[in-house]
Amino acid sequence: GENVEQHPSTLSVQEGDSAVIKCTYSDSASNYFPWYKQELGKRPQLIIDIRSNVGEKKDQRIAVTLNKTAKHFSLHITETQPEDSAVYFCAASNFNKFYFGSGTKLNVKP
Amino acid sequence: NAGVTQTPKFQVLKTGQSMTLQCAQDMNHEYMSWYRQDPGMGLRLIHYSVGAGITDQGEVPNGYNVSRSTTEDFPLRLLSAAPSQTSVYFCASSYVASGEGEQFFGPGTRLTVL
């Protein structure tokens, strides 16, 4: 089955700086890659996603890049704000199944 | 719309007991799924369904059963609870039949097995 690895496990940045979280996957059949944000005690919520026929997608301060050849994808958050502090999960999907990374705890210091 | 609802919010079981975690959605989504979330391990797929009458196993299906008799409901049954099943359980649904679109998660059920 698919194996998704996520790094780093924790990330601390100063408000206004950029944050980058990286994920790798093992199954070349995976074709959909969402990112979820989970605040403490809350449910995960989708923040951005990308499909395998696209290399990059942006939504305001958030962007995701995908390198199919290397089987890795990354989340980029620019101009970070304290409200960006949360746990972020990447995931890879193929044949109706989702495989999640272990999560990155982002702390944005004011 | 209530979205995705789950009951109960909290549950304590003794080893060997059985129970059903309820999940319902009112968005007419075809795809529904169950995950467990353990510290440091992210979300792991237990079972999923691409429509009423159709279910399939995910990454960690052992010890759990599901059924999907209606589009709205997708209950998860623990047949004989074990301490290893202590976890937070999330149900999710998606408007994309394959699930490859936004998944909307329920609020979760925190289960403790003693």
mmCIF file with all atom_site columns, C-alpha atoms in Angstrom:
data_model
loop_
_atom_site.group_PDB
_atom_site.id
_atom_site.type_symbol
_atom_site.label_atom_id
_atom_site.label_alt_id
_atom_site.label_comp_id
_atom_site.label_asym_id
_atom_site.label_entity_id
_atom_site.label_seq_id
_atom_site.pdbx_PDB_ins_code
_atom_site.Cartn_x
_atom_site.Cartn_y
_atom_site.Cartn_z
_atom_site.occupancy
_atom_site.B_iso_or_equiv
_atom_site.pdbx_formal_charge
_atom_site.auth_seq_id
_atom_site.auth_comp_id
_atom_site.auth_asym_id
_atom_site.auth_atom_id
_atom_site.pdbx_PDB_model_num
ATOM 1   C CA . GLY A 1 1   ? 0.000   0.000  0.000   1.00 0.00 ? 1   GLY A CA 1
ATOM 2   C CA . GLU A 1 2   ? 0.820   3.675  -0.054  1.00 0.00 ? 2   GLU A CA 1
ATOM 3   C CA . ASN A 1 3   ? 3.271   5.185  2.448   1.00 0.00 ? 3   ASN A CA 1
ATOM 4   C CA . VAL A 1 4   ? 3.210   8.931  3.113   1.00 0.00 ? 4   VAL A CA 1
ATOM 5   C CA . GLU A 1 5   ? 6.028   10.543 5.075   1.00 0.00 ? 5   GLU A CA 1
ATOM 6   C CA . GLN A 1 6   ? 5.789   14.101 6.370   1.00 0.00 ? 6   GLN A CA 1
ATOM 7   C CA . HIS A 1 7   ? 8.513   16.452 7.617   1.00 0.00 ? 7   HIS A CA 1
ATOM 8   C CA . PRO A 1 8   ? 9.153   18.206 9.875   1.00 0.00 ? 8   PRO A CA 1
ATOM 9   C CA . SER A 1 9   ? 7.064   16.973 12.790  1.00 0.00 ? 9   SER A CA 1
ATOM 10  C CA . THR A 1 10  ? 7.260   20.388 14.450  1.00 0.00 ? 10  THR A CA 1
ATOM 11  C CA . LEU A 1 11  ? 7.962   23.809 12.967  1.00 0.00 ? 11  LEU A CA 1
ATOM 12  C CA . SER A 1 12  ? 8.297   27.105 14.756  1.00 0.00 ? 12  SER A CA 1
ATOM 13  C CA . VAL A 1 13  ? 8.398   30.370 12.812  1.00 0.00 ? 13  VAL A CA 1
ATOM 14  C CA . GLN A 1 14  ? 8.154   34.052 13.556  1.00 0.00 ? 14  GLN A CA 1
ATOM 15  C CA . GLU A 1 15  ? 4.999   35.864 12.512  1.00 0.00 ? 15  GLU A CA 1
ATOM 16  C CA . GLY A 1 16  ? 5.411   37.113 8.960   1.00 0.00 ? 16  GLY A CA 1
ATOM 17  C CA . ASP A 1 17  ? 7.917   34.441 7.977   1.00 0.00 ? 17  ASP A CA 1
ATOM 18  C CA . SER A 1 18  ? 7.205   31.607 5.543   1.00 0.00 ? 18  SER A CA 1
ATOM 19  C CA . ALA A 1 19  ? 6.626   27.970 6.490   1.00 0.00 ? 19  ALA A CA 1
ATOM 20  C CA . VAL A 1 20  ? 7.235   24.927 4.309   1.00 0.00 ? 20  VAL A CA 1
ATOM 21  C CA . ILE A 1 21  ? 6.053   21.391 5.038   1.00 0.00 ? 21  ILE A CA 1
ATOM 22  C CA . LYS A 1 22  ? 7.157   18.497 2.845   1.00 0.00 ? 22  LYS A CA 1
ATOM 23  C CA . CYS A 1 23  ? 5.627   15.103 2.098   1.00 0.00 ? 23  CYS A CA 1
ATOM 24  C CA . THR A 1 24  ? 6.752   12.118 0.072   1.00 0.00 ? 24  THR A CA 1
ATOM 25  C CA . TYR A 1 25  ? 4.638   9.225  -1.182  1.00 0.00 ? 25  TYR A CA 1
ATOM 26  C CA . SER A 1 26  ? 5.522   5.799  -2.495  1.00 0.00 ? 26  SER A CA 1
ATOM 27  C CA . ASP A 1 27  ? 2.764   4.739  -4.907  1.00 0.00 ? 27  ASP A CA 1
ATOM 28  C CA . SER A 1 28  ? 2.967   6.314  -8.365  1.00 0.00 ? 28  SER A CA 1
ATOM 29  C CA . ALA A 1 29  ? -0.766  5.549  -8.823  1.00 0.00 ? 29  ALA A CA 1
ATOM 30  C CA . SER A 1 30  ? -1.690  8.212  -6.245  1.00 0.00 ? 30  SER A CA 1
ATOM 31  C CA . ASN A 1 31  ? -3.363  11.071 -8.060  1.00 0.00 ? 31  ASN A CA 1
ATOM 32  C CA . TYR A 1 32  ? -4.914  13.420 -5.506  1.00 0.00 ? 32  TYR A CA 1
ATOM 33  C CA . PHE A 1 33  ? -3.065  15.245 -2.729  1.00 0.00 ? 33  PHE A CA 1
ATOM 34  C CA . PRO A 1 34  ? -5.014  17.258 -0.144  1.00 0.00 ? 34  PRO A CA 1
ATOM 35  C CA . TRP A 1 35  ? -3.724  19.214 2.844   1.00 0.00 ? 35  TRP A CA 1
ATOM 36  C CA . TYR A 1 36  ? -5.747  19.486 6.043   1.00 0.00 ? 36  TYR A CA 1
ATOM 37  C CA . LYS A 1 37  ? -5.433  21.841 8.998   1.00 0.00 ? 37  LYS A CA 1
ATOM 38  C CA . GLN A 1 38  ? -6.472  20.677 12.432  1.00 0.00 ? 38  GLN A CA 1
ATOM 39  C CA . GLU A 1 39  ? -6.718  23.061 15.344  1.00 0.00 ? 39  GLU A CA 1
ATOM 40  C CA . LEU A 1 40  ? -6.489  21.693 18.865  1.00 0.00 ? 40  LEU A CA 1
ATOM 41  C CA . GLY A 1 41  ? -9.558  19.653 19.743  1.00 0.00 ? 41  GLY A CA 1
ATOM 42  C CA . LYS A 1 42  ? -11.200 20.323 16.383  1.00 0.00 ? 42  LYS A CA 1
ATOM 43  C CA . ARG A 1 43  ? -11.887 18.326 13.254  1.00 0.00 ? 43  ARG A CA 1
ATOM 44  C CA . PRO A 1 44  ? -9.533  18.411 10.230  1.00 0.00 ? 44  PRO A CA 1
ATOM 45  C CA . GLN A 1 45  ? -10.467 20.917 7.527   1.00 0.00 ? 45  GLN A CA 1
ATOM 46  C CA . LEU A 1 46  ? -9.258  21.033 3.940   1.00 0.00 ? 46  LEU A CA 1
ATOM 47  C CA . ILE A 1 47  ? -7.094  24.051 3.145   1.00 0.00 ? 47  ILE A CA 1
ATOM 48  C CA . ILE A 1 48  ? -5.832  23.211 -0.349  1.00 0.00 ? 48  ILE A CA 1
ATOM 49  C CA . ASP A 1 49  ? -5.510  20.255 -2.690  1.00 0.00 ? 49  ASP A CA 1
ATOM 50  C CA . ILE A 1 50  ? -3.774  19.378 -5.933  1.00 0.00 ? 50  ILE A CA 1
ATOM 51  C CA . ARG A 1 51  ? -4.257  16.727 -8.585  1.00 0.00 ? 51  ARG A CA 1
ATOM 52  C CA . SER A 1 52  ? -1.529  14.805 -10.328 1.00 0.00 ? 52  SER A CA 1
ATOM 53  C CA . ASN A 1 53  ? -1.954  16.661 -13.633 1.00 0.00 ? 53  ASN A CA 1
ATOM 54  C CA . VAL A 1 54  ? -1.076  19.995 -11.982 1.00 0.00 ? 54  VAL A CA 1
ATOM 55  C CA . GLY A 1 55  ? 2.342   21.115 -10.742 1.00 0.00 ? 55  GLY A CA 1
ATOM 56  C CA . GLU A 1 56  ? 1.371   24.042 -8.519  1.00 0.00 ? 56  GLU A CA 1
ATOM 57  C CA . LYS A 1 57  ? -1.735  25.612 -7.021  1.00 0.00 ? 57  LYS A CA 1
ATOM 58  C CA . LYS A 1 58  ? -2.098  28.820 -5.024  1.00 0.00 ? 58  LYS A CA 1
ATOM 59  C CA . ASP A 1 59  ? -4.825  30.223 -2.819  1.00 0.00 ? 59  ASP A CA 1
ATOM 60  C CA . GLN A 1 60  ? -3.906  33.565 -1.280  1.00 0.00 ? 60  GLN A CA 1
ATOM 61  C CA . ARG A 1 61  ? -1.091  32.889 1.256   1.00 0.00 ? 61  ARG A CA 1
ATOM 62  C CA . ILE A 1 62  ? -1.135  29.125 0.715   1.00 0.00 ? 62  ILE A CA 1
ATOM 63  C CA . ALA A 1 63  ? 0.435   27.181 -2.144  1.00 0.00 ? 63  ALA A CA 1
ATOM 64  C CA . VAL A 1 64  ? 1.084   23.538 -2.884  1.00 0.00 ? 64  VAL A CA 1
ATOM 65  C CA . THR A 1 65  ? 3.647   22.139 -5.296  1.00 0.00 ? 65  THR A CA 1
ATOM 66  C CA . LEU A 1 66  ? 3.791   18.606 -6.675  1.00 0.00 ? 66  LEU A CA 1
ATOM 67  C CA . ASN A 1 67  ? 6.720   16.767 -8.244  1.00 0.00 ? 67  ASN A CA 1
ATOM 68  C CA . LYS A 1 68  ? 5.337   13.506 -9.632  1.00 0.00 ? 68  LYS A CA 1
ATOM 69  C CA . THR A 1 69  ? 8.714   12.242 -10.804 1.00 0.00 ? 69  THR A CA 1
ATOM 70  C CA . ALA A 1 70  ? 10.239  12.554 -7.350  1.00 0.00 ? 70  ALA A CA 1
ATOM 71  C CA . LYS A 1 71  ? 6.942   11.645 -5.638  1.00 0.00 ? 71  LYS A CA 1
ATOM 72  C CA . HIS A 1 72  ? 6.921   14.593 -3.297  1.00 0.00 ? 72  HIS A CA 1
ATOM 73  C CA . PHE A 1 73  ? 4.645   17.534 -2.617  1.00 0.00 ? 73  PHE A CA 1
ATOM 74  C CA . SER A 1 74  ? 4.969   20.551 -0.363  1.00 0.00 ? 74  SER A CA 1
ATOM 75  C CA . LEU A 1 75  ? 2.795   23.095 1.416   1.00 0.00 ? 75  LEU A CA 1
ATOM 76  C CA . HIS A 1 76  ? 3.984   26.696 1.472   1.00 0.00 ? 76  HIS A CA 1
ATOM 77  C CA . ILE A 1 77  ? 2.459   29.299 3.783   1.00 0.00 ? 77  ILE A CA 1
ATOM 78  C CA . THR A 1 78  ? 3.650   32.875 3.335   1.00 0.00 ? 78  THR A CA 1
ATOM 79  C CA . GLU A 1 79  ? 3.277   35.824 5.725   1.00 0.00 ? 79  GLU A CA 1
ATOM 80  C CA . THR A 1 80  ? 2.366   33.491 8.572   1.00 0.00 ? 80  THR A CA 1
ATOM 81  C CA . GLN A 1 81  ? -0.028  34.702 11.254  1.00 0.00 ? 81  GLN A CA 1
ATOM 82  C CA . PRO A 1 82  ? -0.663  33.402 14.796  1.00 0.00 ? 82  PRO A CA 1
ATOM 83  C CA . GLU A 1 83  ? -3.968  31.913 13.621  1.00 0.00 ? 83  GLU A CA 1
ATOM 84  C CA . ASP A 1 84  ? -1.986  29.639 11.276  1.00 0.00 ? 84  ASP A CA 1
ATOM 85  C CA . SER A 1 85  ? -0.783  27.748 14.381  1.00 0.00 ? 85  SER A CA 1
ATOM 86  C CA . ALA A 1 86  ? -2.219  24.225 14.105  1.00 0.00 ? 86  ALA A CA 1
ATOM 87  C CA . VAL A 1 87  ? -1.332  20.703 13.023  1.00 0.00 ? 87  VAL A CA 1
ATOM 88  C CA . TYR A 1 88  ? -1.143  20.232 9.256   1.00 0.00 ? 88  TYR A CA 1
ATOM 89  C CA . PHE A 1 89  ? -1.612  16.863 7.539   1.00 0.00 ? 89  PHE A CA 1
ATOM 90  C CA . CYS A 1 90  ? -0.783  15.904 4.001   1.00 0.00 ? 90  CYS A CA 1
ATOM 91  C CA . ALA A 1 91  ? -2.498  12.981 2.293   1.00 0.00 ? 91  ALA A CA 1
ATOM 92  C CA . ALA A 1 92  ? -2.287  10.949 -0.883  1.00 0.00 ? 92  ALA A CA 1
ATOM 93  C CA . SER A 1 93  ? -5.220  9.196  -2.512  1.00 0.00 ? 93  SER A CA 1
ATOM 94  C CA . ASN A 1 94  ? -5.549  6.357  -4.971  1.00 0.00 ? 94  ASN A CA 1
ATOM 95  C CA . PHE A 1 95  ? -8.371  3.935  -5.770  1.00 0.00 ? 95  PHE A CA 1
ATOM 96  C CA . ASN A 1 96  ? -10.728 5.589  -3.234  1.00 0.00 ? 96  ASN A CA 1
ATOM 97  C CA . LYS A 1 97  ? -8.292  5.236  -0.327  1.00 0.00 ? 97  LYS A CA 1
ATOM 98  C CA . PHE A 1 98  ? -6.587  8.042  1.560   1.00 0.00 ? 98  PHE A CA 1
ATOM 99  C CA . TYR A 1 99  ? -3.232  7.792  3.299   1.00 0.00 ? 99  TYR A CA 1
ATOM 100 C CA . PHE A 1 100 ? -2.237  10.567 5.677   1.00 0.00 ? 100 PHE A CA 1
ATOM 101 C CA . GLY A 1 101 ? 1.125   11.789 6.852   1.00 0.00 ? 101 GLY A CA 1
ATOM 102 C CA . SER A 1 102 ? 1.860   11.892 10.578  1.00 0.00 ? 102 SER A CA 1
ATOM 103 C CA . GLY A 1 103 ? 1.343   15.645 10.828  1.00 0.00 ? 103 GLY A CA 1
ATOM 104 C CA . THR A 1 104 ? 3.354   18.835 11.374  1.00 0.00 ? 104 THR A CA 1
ATOM 105 C CA . LYS A 1 105 ? 2.698   21.015 14.386  1.00 0.00 ? 105 LYS A CA 1
ATOM 106 C CA . LEU A 1 106 ? 3.195   24.614 13.258  1.00 0.00 ? 106 LEU A CA 1
ATOM 107 C CA . ASN A 1 107 ? 3.736   27.267 15.892  1.00 0.00 ? 107 ASN A CA 1
ATOM 108 C CA . VAL A 1 108 ? 3.698   30.892 14.723  1.00 0.00 ? 108 VAL A CA 1
ATOM 109 C CA . LYS A 1 109 ? 5.237   33.173 17.323  1.00 0.00 ? 109 LYS A CA 1
ATOM 110 C CA . PRO A 1 110 ? 3.862   36.732 17.497  1.00 0.00 ? 110 PRO A CA 1
ATOM 111 C CA . ASN B 2 1   ? -27.436 21.728 6.906   1.00 0.00 ? 1   ASN B CA 1
ATOM 112 C CA . ALA B 2 2   ? -26.023 19.921 9.943   1.00 0.00 ? 2   ALA B CA 1
ATOM 113 C CA . GLY B 2 3   ? -23.122 18.582 7.833   1.00 0.00 ? 3   GLY B CA 1
ATOM 114 C CA . VAL B 2 4   ? -21.507 15.449 9.270   1.00 0.00 ? 4   VAL B CA 1
ATOM 115 C CA . THR B 2 5   ? -22.674 14.452 12.739  1.00 0.00 ? 5   THR B CA 1
ATOM 116 C CA . GLN B 2 6   ? -21.255 11.796 15.050  1.00 0.00 ? 6   GLN B CA 1
ATOM 117 C CA . THR B 2 7   ? -22.538 10.268 18.266  1.00 0.00 ? 7   THR B CA 1
ATOM 118 C CA . PRO B 2 8   ? -21.494 9.818  20.962  1.00 0.00 ? 8   PRO B CA 1
ATOM 119 C CA . LYS B 2 9   ? -18.811 12.450 21.584  1.00 0.00 ? 9   LYS B CA 1
ATOM 120 C CA . PHE B 2 10  ? -17.175 10.437 24.334  1.00 0.00 ? 10  PHE B CA 1
ATOM 121 C CA . GLN B 2 11  ? -17.380 6.746  25.262  1.00 0.00 ? 11  GLN B CA 1
ATOM 122 C CA . VAL B 2 12  ? -15.667 4.485  27.769  1.00 0.00 ? 12  VAL B CA 1
ATOM 123 C CA . LEU B 2 13  ? -15.838 0.733  27.190  1.00 0.00 ? 13  LEU B CA 1
ATOM 124 C CA . LYS B 2 14  ? -14.515 -2.303 28.977  1.00 0.00 ? 14  LYS B CA 1
ATOM 125 C CA . THR B 2 15  ? -12.439 -4.843 27.082  1.00 0.00 ? 15  THR B CA 1
ATOM 126 C CA . GLY B 2 16  ? -14.733 -7.228 25.211  1.00 0.00 ? 16  GLY B CA 1
ATOM 127 C CA . GLN B 2 17  ? -17.740 -4.929 25.033  1.00 0.00 ? 17  GLN B CA 1
ATOM 128 C CA . SER B 2 18  ? -19.287 -4.027 21.707  1.00 0.00 ? 18  SER B CA 1
ATOM 129 C CA . MET B 2 19  ? -20.665 -0.734 20.519  1.00 0.00 ? 19  MET B CA 1
ATOM 130 C CA . THR B 2 20  ? -21.645 1.231  17.441  1.00 0.00 ? 20  THR B CA 1
ATOM 131 C CA . LEU B 2 21  ? -20.361 4.680  16.573  1.00 0.00 ? 21  LEU B CA 1
ATOM 132 C CA . GLN B 2 22  ? -22.958 6.588  14.614  1.00 0.00 ? 22  GLN B CA 1
ATOM 133 C CA . CYS B 2 23  ? -22.253 8.844  11.639  1.00 0.00 ? 23  CYS B CA 1
ATOM 134 C CA . ALA B 2 24  ? -24.747 10.728 9.506   1.00 0.00 ? 24  ALA B CA 1
ATOM 135 C CA . GLN B 2 25  ? -24.554 13.382 6.802   1.00 0.00 ? 25  GLN B CA 1
ATOM 136 C CA . ASP B 2 26  ? -27.275 15.465 5.205   1.00 0.00 ? 26  ASP B CA 1
ATOM 137 C CA . MET B 2 27  ? -25.359 16.644 2.125   1.00 0.00 ? 27  MET B CA 1
ATOM 138 C CA . ASN B 2 28  ? -26.293 13.690 -0.120  1.00 0.00 ? 28  ASN B CA 1
ATOM 139 C CA . HIS B 2 29  ? -22.634 12.690 -0.374  1.00 0.00 ? 29  HIS B CA 1
ATOM 140 C CA . GLU B 2 30  ? -21.903 9.313  -1.938  1.00 0.00 ? 30  GLU B CA 1
ATOM 141 C CA . TYR B 2 31  ? -18.463 8.828  -0.369  1.00 0.00 ? 31  TYR B CA 1
ATOM 142 C CA . MET B 2 32  ? -18.172 8.241  3.364   1.00 0.00 ? 32  MET B CA 1
ATOM 143 C CA . SER B 2 33  ? -15.255 7.047  5.436   1.00 0.00 ? 33  SER B CA 1
ATOM 144 C CA . TRP B 2 34  ? -14.068 6.275  8.950   1.00 0.00 ? 34  TRP B CA 1
ATOM 145 C CA . TYR B 2 35  ? -10.653 7.188  10.360  1.00 0.00 ? 35  TYR B CA 1
ATOM 146 C CA . ARG B 2 36  ? -8.923  6.729  13.642  1.00 0.00 ? 36  ARG B CA 1
ATOM 147 C CA . GLN B 2 37  ? -6.465  9.297  14.927  1.00 0.00 ? 37  GLN B CA 1
ATOM 148 C CA . ASP B 2 38  ? -3.738  8.319  17.352  1.00 0.00 ? 38  ASP B CA 1
ATOM 149 C CA . PRO B 2 39  ? -1.032  10.648 18.713  1.00 0.00 ? 39  PRO B CA 1
ATOM 150 C CA . GLY B 2 40  ? 1.864   11.012 16.288  1.00 0.00 ? 40  GLY B CA 1
ATOM 151 C CA . MET B 2 41  ? 0.266   8.794  13.646  1.00 0.00 ? 41  MET B CA 1
ATOM 152 C CA . GLY B 2 42  ? -2.046  11.049 11.731  1.00 0.00 ? 42  GLY B CA 1
ATOM 153 C CA . LEU B 2 43  ? -5.335  9.706  10.409  1.00 0.00 ? 43  LEU B CA 1
ATOM 154 C CA . ARG B 2 44  ? -5.658  6.093  9.330   1.00 0.00 ? 44  ARG B CA 1
ATOM 155 C CA . LEU B 2 45  ? -8.496  4.874  7.128   1.00 0.00 ? 45  LEU B CA 1
ATOM 156 C CA . ILE B 2 46  ? -10.572 2.077  8.686   1.00 0.00 ? 46  ILE B CA 1
ATOM 157 C CA . HIS B 2 47  ? -13.382 1.533  6.153   1.00 0.00 ? 47  HIS B CA 1
ATOM 158 C CA . TYR B 2 48  ? -14.977 3.520  3.392   1.00 0.00 ? 48  TYR B CA 1
ATOM 159 C CA . SER B 2 49  ? -18.051 3.475  1.166   1.00 0.00 ? 49  SER B CA 1
ATOM 160 C CA . VAL B 2 50  ? -18.622 4.865  -2.327  1.00 0.00 ? 50  VAL B CA 1
ATOM 161 C CA . GLY B 2 51  ? -22.395 4.562  -2.081  1.00 0.00 ? 51  GLY B CA 1
ATOM 162 C CA . ALA B 2 52  ? -25.289 2.814  -0.368  1.00 0.00 ? 52  ALA B CA 1
ATOM 163 C CA . GLY B 2 53  ? -24.728 -0.935 -0.258  1.00 0.00 ? 53  GLY B CA 1
ATOM 164 C CA . ILE B 2 54  ? -21.008 -0.653 -1.067  1.00 0.00 ? 54  ILE B CA 1
ATOM 165 C CA . THR B 2 55  ? -18.259 -0.796 1.545   1.00 0.00 ? 55  THR B CA 1
ATOM 166 C CA . ASP B 2 56  ? -14.572 -1.652 1.454   1.00 0.00 ? 56  ASP B CA 1
ATOM 167 C CA . GLN B 2 57  ? -11.629 -1.974 3.804   1.00 0.00 ? 57  GLN B CA 1
ATOM 168 C CA . GLY B 2 58  ? -9.114  0.730  4.442   1.00 0.00 ? 58  GLY B CA 1
ATOM 169 C CA . GLU B 2 59  ? -5.660  0.600  5.975   1.00 0.00 ? 59  GLU B CA 1
ATOM 170 C CA . VAL B 2 60  ? -6.640  -0.678 9.462   1.00 0.00 ? 60  VAL B CA 1
ATOM 171 C CA . PRO B 2 61  ? -9.963  -2.597 9.214   1.00 0.00 ? 61  PRO B CA 1
ATOM 172 C CA . ASN B 2 62  ? -9.372  -5.385 11.751  1.00 0.00 ? 62  ASN B CA 1
ATOM 173 C CA . GLY B 2 63  ? -11.786 -5.331 14.685  1.00 0.00 ? 63  GLY B CA 1
ATOM 174 C CA . TYR B 2 64  ? -14.280 -3.042 12.946  1.00 0.00 ? 64  TYR B CA 1
ATOM 175 C CA . ASN B 2 65  ? -17.373 -3.620 10.799  1.00 0.00 ? 65  ASN B CA 1
ATOM 176 C CA . VAL B 2 66  ? -19.402 -1.185 8.734   1.00 0.00 ? 66  VAL B CA 1
ATOM 177 C CA . SER B 2 67  ? -22.575 -1.175 6.692   1.00 0.00 ? 67  SER B CA 1
ATOM 178 C CA . ARG B 2 68  ? -24.185 1.411  4.425   1.00 0.00 ? 68  ARG B CA 1
ATOM 179 C CA . SER B 2 69  ? -27.894 0.808  4.021   1.00 0.00 ? 69  SER B CA 1
ATOM 180 C CA . THR B 2 70  ? -28.691 4.457  3.216   1.00 0.00 ? 70  THR B CA 1
ATOM 181 C CA . THR B 2 71  ? -26.807 7.358  1.652   1.00 0.00 ? 71  THR B CA 1
ATOM 182 C CA . GLU B 2 72  ? -27.043 9.313  4.909   1.00 0.00 ? 72  GLU B CA 1
ATOM 183 C CA . ASP B 2 73  ? -25.775 6.839  7.520   1.00 0.00 ? 73  ASP B CA 1
ATOM 184 C CA . PHE B 2 74  ? -22.498 4.987  7.926   1.00 0.00 ? 74  PHE B CA 1
ATOM 185 C CA . PRO B 2 75  ? -22.207 3.319  11.365  1.00 0.00 ? 75  PRO B CA 1
ATOM 186 C CA . LEU B 2 76  ? -18.960 1.786  12.640  1.00 0.00 ? 76  LEU B CA 1
ATOM 187 C CA . ARG B 2 77  ? -19.233 -1.280 14.849  1.00 0.00 ? 77  ARG B CA 1
ATOM 188 C CA . LEU B 2 78  ? -16.649 -2.511 17.324  1.00 0.00 ? 78  LEU B CA 1
ATOM 189 C CA . LEU B 2 79  ? -17.412 -6.187 17.877  1.00 0.00 ? 79  LEU B CA 1
ATOM 190 C CA . SER B 2 80  ? -15.179 -6.861 20.900  1.00 0.00 ? 80  SER B CA 1
ATOM 191 C CA . ALA B 2 81  ? -13.370 -3.763 22.116  1.00 0.00 ? 81  ALA B CA 1
ATOM 192 C CA . ALA B 2 82  ? -9.656  -3.936 22.921  1.00 0.00 ? 82  ALA B CA 1
ATOM 193 C CA . PRO B 2 83  ? -7.393  -1.337 24.609  1.00 0.00 ? 83  PRO B CA 1
ATOM 194 C CA . SER B 2 84  ? -5.590  -0.915 21.253  1.00 0.00 ? 84  SER B CA 1
ATOM 195 C CA . GLN B 2 85  ? -8.813  0.610  19.914  1.00 0.00 ? 85  GLN B CA 1
ATOM 196 C CA . THR B 2 86  ? -8.549  3.558  22.285  1.00 0.00 ? 86  THR B CA 1
ATOM 197 C CA . SER B 2 87  ? -8.461  6.482  19.870  1.00 0.00 ? 87  SER B CA 1
ATOM 198 C CA . VAL B 2 88  ? -10.330 9.425  18.416  1.00 0.00 ? 88  VAL B CA 1
ATOM 199 C CA . TYR B 2 89  ? -12.625 8.338  15.584  1.00 0.00 ? 89  TYR B CA 1
ATOM 200 C CA . PHE B 2 90  ? -13.614 10.656 12.742  1.00 0.00 ? 90  PHE B CA 1
ATOM 201 C CA . CYS B 2 91  ? -16.240 10.080 10.121  1.00 0.00 ? 91  CYS B CA 1
ATOM 202 C CA . ALA B 2 92  ? -16.011 12.018 6.856   1.00 0.00 ? 92  ALA B CA 1
ATOM 203 C CA . SER B 2 93  ? -17.983 12.435 3.655   1.00 0.00 ? 93  SER B CA 1
ATOM 204 C CA . SER B 2 94  ? -17.251 13.810 0.197   1.00 0.00 ? 94  SER B CA 1
ATOM 205 C CA . TYR B 2 95  ? -19.360 15.004 -2.729  1.00 0.00 ? 95  TYR B CA 1
ATOM 206 C CA . VAL B 2 96  ? -16.938 13.287 -5.097  1.00 0.00 ? 96  VAL B CA 1
ATOM 207 C CA . ALA B 2 97  ? -17.860 9.617  -5.404  1.00 0.00 ? 97  ALA B CA 1
ATOM 208 C CA . SER B 2 98  ? -14.226 8.535  -5.382  1.00 0.00 ? 98  SER B CA 1
ATOM 209 C CA . GLY B 2 99  ? -13.535 10.705 -2.360  1.00 0.00 ? 99  GLY B CA 1
ATOM 210 C CA . GLU B 2 100 ? -11.019 12.731 -4.388  1.00 0.00 ? 100 GLU B CA 1
ATOM 211 C CA . GLY B 2 101 ? -12.512 16.043 -3.410  1.00 0.00 ? 101 GLY B CA 1
ATOM 212 C CA . GLU B 2 102 ? -12.927 17.857 -0.130  1.00 0.00 ? 102 GLU B CA 1
ATOM 213 C CA . GLN B 2 103 ? -13.760 15.513 2.712   1.00 0.00 ? 103 GLN B CA 1
ATOM 214 C CA . PHE B 2 104 ? -15.979 17.024 5.396   1.00 0.00 ? 104 PHE B CA 1
ATOM 215 C CA . PHE B 2 105 ? -15.183 15.622 8.816   1.00 0.00 ? 105 PHE B CA 1
ATOM 216 C CA . GLY B 2 106 ? -17.502 15.096 11.744  1.00 0.00 ? 106 GLY B CA 1
ATOM 217 C CA . PRO B 2 107 ? -16.605 16.385 15.230  1.00 0.00 ? 107 PRO B CA 1
ATOM 218 C CA . GLY B 2 108 ? -15.113 13.058 16.305  1.00 0.00 ? 108 GLY B CA 1
ATOM 219 C CA . THR B 2 109 ? -15.754 10.443 18.998  1.00 0.00 ? 109 THR B CA 1
ATOM 220 C CA . ARG B 2 110 ? -13.185 9.964  21.737  1.00 0.00 ? 110 ARG B CA 1
ATOM 221 C CA . LEU B 2 111 ? -13.188 6.284  22.723  1.00 0.00 ? 111 LEU B CA 1
ATOM 222 C CA . THR B 2 112 ? -11.386 4.816  25.703  1.00 0.00 ? 112 THR B CA 1
ATOM 223 C CA . VAL B 2 113 ? -11.199 1.042  26.171  1.00 0.00 ? 113 VAL B CA 1
ATOM 224 C CA . LEU B 2 114 ? -10.194 -0.101 29.651  1.00 0.00 ? 114 LEU B CA 1
#
